[in-house]
CSV table of C-alpha atoms in Angstrom, one decimal:
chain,number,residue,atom,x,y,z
A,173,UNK,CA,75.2,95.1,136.5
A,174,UNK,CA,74.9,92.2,134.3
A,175,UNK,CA,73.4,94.2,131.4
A,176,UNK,CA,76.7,96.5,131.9
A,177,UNK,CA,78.8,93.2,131.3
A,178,UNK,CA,77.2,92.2,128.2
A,179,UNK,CA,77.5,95.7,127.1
A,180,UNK,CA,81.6,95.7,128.0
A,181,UNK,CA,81.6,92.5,126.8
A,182,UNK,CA,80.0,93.1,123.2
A,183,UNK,CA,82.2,96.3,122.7
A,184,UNK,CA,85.3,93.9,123.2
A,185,UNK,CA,84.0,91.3,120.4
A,186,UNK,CA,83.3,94.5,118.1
A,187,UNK,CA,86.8,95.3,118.8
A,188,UNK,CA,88.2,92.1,117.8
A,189,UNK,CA,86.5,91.6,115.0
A,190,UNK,CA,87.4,95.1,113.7
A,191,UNK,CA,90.7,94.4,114.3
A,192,UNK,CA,91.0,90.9,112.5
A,193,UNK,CA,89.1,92.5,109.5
A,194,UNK,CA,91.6,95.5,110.0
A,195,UNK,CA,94.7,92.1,109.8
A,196,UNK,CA,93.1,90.3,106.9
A,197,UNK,CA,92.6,93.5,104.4
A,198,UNK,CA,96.9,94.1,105.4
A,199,UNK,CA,97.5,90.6,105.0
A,200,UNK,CA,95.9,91.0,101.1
A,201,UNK,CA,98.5,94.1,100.8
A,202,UNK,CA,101.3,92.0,102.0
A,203,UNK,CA,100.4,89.3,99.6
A,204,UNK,CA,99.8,91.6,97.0
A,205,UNK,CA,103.3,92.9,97.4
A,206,UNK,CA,105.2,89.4,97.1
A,207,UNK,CA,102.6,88.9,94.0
A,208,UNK,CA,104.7,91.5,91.8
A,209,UNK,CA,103.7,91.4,88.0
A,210,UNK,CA,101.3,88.6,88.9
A,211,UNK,CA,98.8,90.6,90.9
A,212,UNK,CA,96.7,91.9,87.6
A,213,UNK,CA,95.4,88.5,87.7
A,214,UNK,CA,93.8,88.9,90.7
A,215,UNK,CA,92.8,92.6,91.3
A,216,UNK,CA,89.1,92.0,91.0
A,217,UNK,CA,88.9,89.8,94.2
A,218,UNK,CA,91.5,92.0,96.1
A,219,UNK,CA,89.3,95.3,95.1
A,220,UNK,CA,86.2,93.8,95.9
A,221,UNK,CA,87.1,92.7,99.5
A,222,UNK,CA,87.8,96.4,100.0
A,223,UNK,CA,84.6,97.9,97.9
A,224,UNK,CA,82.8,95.8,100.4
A,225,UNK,CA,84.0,97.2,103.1
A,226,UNK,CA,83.7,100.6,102.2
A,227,UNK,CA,79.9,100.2,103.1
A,228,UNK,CA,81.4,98.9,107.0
A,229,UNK,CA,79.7,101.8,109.4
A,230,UNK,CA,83.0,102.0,111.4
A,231,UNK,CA,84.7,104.9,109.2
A,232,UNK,CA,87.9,103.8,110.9
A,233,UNK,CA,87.3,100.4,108.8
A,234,UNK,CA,86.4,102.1,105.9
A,235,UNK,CA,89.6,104.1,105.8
A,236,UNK,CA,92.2,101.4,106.5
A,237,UNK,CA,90.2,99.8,103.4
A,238,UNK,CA,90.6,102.9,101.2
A,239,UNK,CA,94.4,102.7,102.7
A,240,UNK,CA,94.6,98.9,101.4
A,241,UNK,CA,92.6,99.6,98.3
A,242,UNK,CA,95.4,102.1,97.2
A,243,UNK,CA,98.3,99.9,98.0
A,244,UNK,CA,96.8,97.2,95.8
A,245,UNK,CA,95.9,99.8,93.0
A,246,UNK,CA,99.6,101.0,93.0
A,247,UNK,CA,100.6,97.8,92.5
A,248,UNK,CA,98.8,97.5,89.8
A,249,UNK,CA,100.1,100.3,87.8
A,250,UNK,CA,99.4,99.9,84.0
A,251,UNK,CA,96.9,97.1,85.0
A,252,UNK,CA,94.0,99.3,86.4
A,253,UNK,CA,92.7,100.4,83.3
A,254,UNK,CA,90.1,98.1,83.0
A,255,UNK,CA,88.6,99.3,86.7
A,256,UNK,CA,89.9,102.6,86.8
A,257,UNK,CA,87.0,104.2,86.6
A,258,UNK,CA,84.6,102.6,89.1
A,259,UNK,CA,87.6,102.9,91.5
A,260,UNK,CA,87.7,106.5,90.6
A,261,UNK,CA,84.0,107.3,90.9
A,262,UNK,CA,84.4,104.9,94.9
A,263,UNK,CA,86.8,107.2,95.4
A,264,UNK,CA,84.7,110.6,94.4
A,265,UNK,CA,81.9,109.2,96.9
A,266,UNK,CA,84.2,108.5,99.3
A,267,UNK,CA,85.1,111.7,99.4
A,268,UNK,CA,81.9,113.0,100.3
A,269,UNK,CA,82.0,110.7,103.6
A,270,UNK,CA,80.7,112.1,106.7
A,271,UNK,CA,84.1,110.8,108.8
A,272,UNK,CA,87.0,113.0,107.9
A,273,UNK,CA,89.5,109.9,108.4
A,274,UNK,CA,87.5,107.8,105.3
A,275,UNK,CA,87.9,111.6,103.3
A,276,UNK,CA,91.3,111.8,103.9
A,277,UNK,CA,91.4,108.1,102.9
A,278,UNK,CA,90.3,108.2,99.2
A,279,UNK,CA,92.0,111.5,98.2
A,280,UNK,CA,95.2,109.5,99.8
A,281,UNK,CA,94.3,106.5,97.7
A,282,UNK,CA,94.2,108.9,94.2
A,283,UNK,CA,97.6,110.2,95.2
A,284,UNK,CA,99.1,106.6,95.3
A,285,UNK,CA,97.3,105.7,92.3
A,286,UNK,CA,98.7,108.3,90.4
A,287,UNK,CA,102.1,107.6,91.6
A,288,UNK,CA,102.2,104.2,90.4
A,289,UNK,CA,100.4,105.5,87.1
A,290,UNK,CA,102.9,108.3,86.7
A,291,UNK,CA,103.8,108.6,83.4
A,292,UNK,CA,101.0,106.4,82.1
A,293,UNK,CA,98.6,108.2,83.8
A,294,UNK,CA,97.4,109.9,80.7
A,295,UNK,CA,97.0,106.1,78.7
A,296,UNK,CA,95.3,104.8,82.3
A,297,UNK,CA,92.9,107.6,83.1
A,298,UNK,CA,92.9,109.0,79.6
A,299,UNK,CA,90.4,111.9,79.9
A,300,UNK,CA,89.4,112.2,83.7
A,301,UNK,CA,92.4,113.6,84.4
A,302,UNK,CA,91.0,117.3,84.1
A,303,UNK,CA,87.7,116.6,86.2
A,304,UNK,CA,90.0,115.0,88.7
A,305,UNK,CA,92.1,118.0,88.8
A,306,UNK,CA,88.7,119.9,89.3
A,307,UNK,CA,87.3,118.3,92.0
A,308,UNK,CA,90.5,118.5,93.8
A,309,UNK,CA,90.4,122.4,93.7
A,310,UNK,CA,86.7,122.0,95.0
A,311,UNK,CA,87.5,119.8,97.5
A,312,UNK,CA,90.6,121.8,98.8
A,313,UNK,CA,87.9,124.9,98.7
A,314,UNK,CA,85.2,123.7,100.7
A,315,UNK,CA,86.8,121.3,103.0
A,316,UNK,CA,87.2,122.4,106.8
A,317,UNK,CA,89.7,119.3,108.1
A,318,UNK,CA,93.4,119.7,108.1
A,319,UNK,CA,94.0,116.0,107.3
A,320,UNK,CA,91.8,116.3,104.6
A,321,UNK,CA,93.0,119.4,103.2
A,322,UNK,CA,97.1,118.0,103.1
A,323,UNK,CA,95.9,115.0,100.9
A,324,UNK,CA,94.4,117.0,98.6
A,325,UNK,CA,97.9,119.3,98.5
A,326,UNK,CA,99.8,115.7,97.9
A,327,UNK,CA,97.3,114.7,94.9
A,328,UNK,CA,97.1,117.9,93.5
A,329,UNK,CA,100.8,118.1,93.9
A,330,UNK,CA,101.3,114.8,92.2
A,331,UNK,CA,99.2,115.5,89.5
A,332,UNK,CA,100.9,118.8,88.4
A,333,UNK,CA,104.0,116.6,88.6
A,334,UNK,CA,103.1,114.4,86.3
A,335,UNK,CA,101.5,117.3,83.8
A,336,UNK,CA,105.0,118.9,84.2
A,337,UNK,CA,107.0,115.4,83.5
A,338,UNK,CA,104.7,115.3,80.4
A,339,UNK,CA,105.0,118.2,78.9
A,340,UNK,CA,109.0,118.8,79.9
A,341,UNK,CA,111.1,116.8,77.3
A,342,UNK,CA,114.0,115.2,79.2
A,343,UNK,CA,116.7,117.6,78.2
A,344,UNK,CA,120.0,115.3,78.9
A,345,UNK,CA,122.4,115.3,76.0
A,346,UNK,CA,124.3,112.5,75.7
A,347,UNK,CA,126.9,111.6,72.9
A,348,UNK,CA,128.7,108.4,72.6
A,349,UNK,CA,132.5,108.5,71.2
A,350,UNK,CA,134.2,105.5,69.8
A,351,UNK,CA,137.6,105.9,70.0
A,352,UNK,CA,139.2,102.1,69.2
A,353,UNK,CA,135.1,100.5,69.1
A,354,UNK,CA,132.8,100.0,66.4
A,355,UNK,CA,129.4,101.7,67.7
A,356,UNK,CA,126.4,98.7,68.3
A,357,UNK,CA,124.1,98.8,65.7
């Protein structure tokens, strides 16, 4: 009996601590939402909290970091450049994760990257675009998980829109008449 205790009783402190580390990594994103255009400044200790806890061996931990990491990376839009790549390759090995949730997770985190990249996502991630695009289609090709397989959809998705925003000129015509005005110089 008392050996069952501790065991209960060690499961609940595992519980706890997973969720105060689940608390802190939201509290970063919520911080990192009211830090607007000052954020840049600090992305290298926000992303490291969450590199360091992709190597947690709870994958339910490991996604909600991968969730955090791509609210922060979002945020940071023009401002990843610097990191984008050894978020990117994270990402890429994170895919490869045995749990499905930390799977889903990363190709969940490249989708919101790209949305906050959008246009600039050619200046940002200058020539891994293609080899993302790539290992999308072999992901969504050898993957068996549902979850999994509508991320990829989403980022695949996103990144044809942006292609298409690209390579579509914005066809609005607009003409000004001055009637009684000078036009502004």
């Amino acid at each position: 009996e008392l050996g069952a205790e501790q065991e209960v009783g060690a499961d609940e402190n595992q519980d706890q601590v997973m969720a105060i580390r689940t608390r802190v990594g939201e509290a970063l994103v919520k911080i990192t939402r009211e830090l607007g255009e000052v954020t840049p400044k600090y992305k290298n200790i926000l992303l490291n909290c969450f590199f360091s806890a992709a190597n947690d061996p709870d994958p339910l931990v490991r996604a909600s970091s991968l969730s955090n990491m791509g609210e922060v990376c979002k945020n940071l839009r023009f401002s990843l450049g610097s990191i984008a790549g050894e978020v990117l390759q994270h990402l890429s090995s994170c895919s490869r994760d045995v749990a499905a949730e930390v799977r889903a997770a990363a190709v969940m985190v490249l989708t919101m990257i790209l949305q906050g990249l959008g246009r600039d996502t050619f200046t940002v991630l200058q020539g891994t675009l293609r080899d993302i695009y790539r290992e999308l289609k072999m992901l969504a090709s050898t993957e068996k998980e549902d979850m999994v397989l509508g991320q990829v959809s989403l980022a695949i998705e996103e990144i044809d829109n942006i292609v298409r925003g690209f390579l579509t000129p914005d066809n609005s015509m607009e003409k000004k008449i001055f009637v009684i005005d000078t036009p502004p110089v």
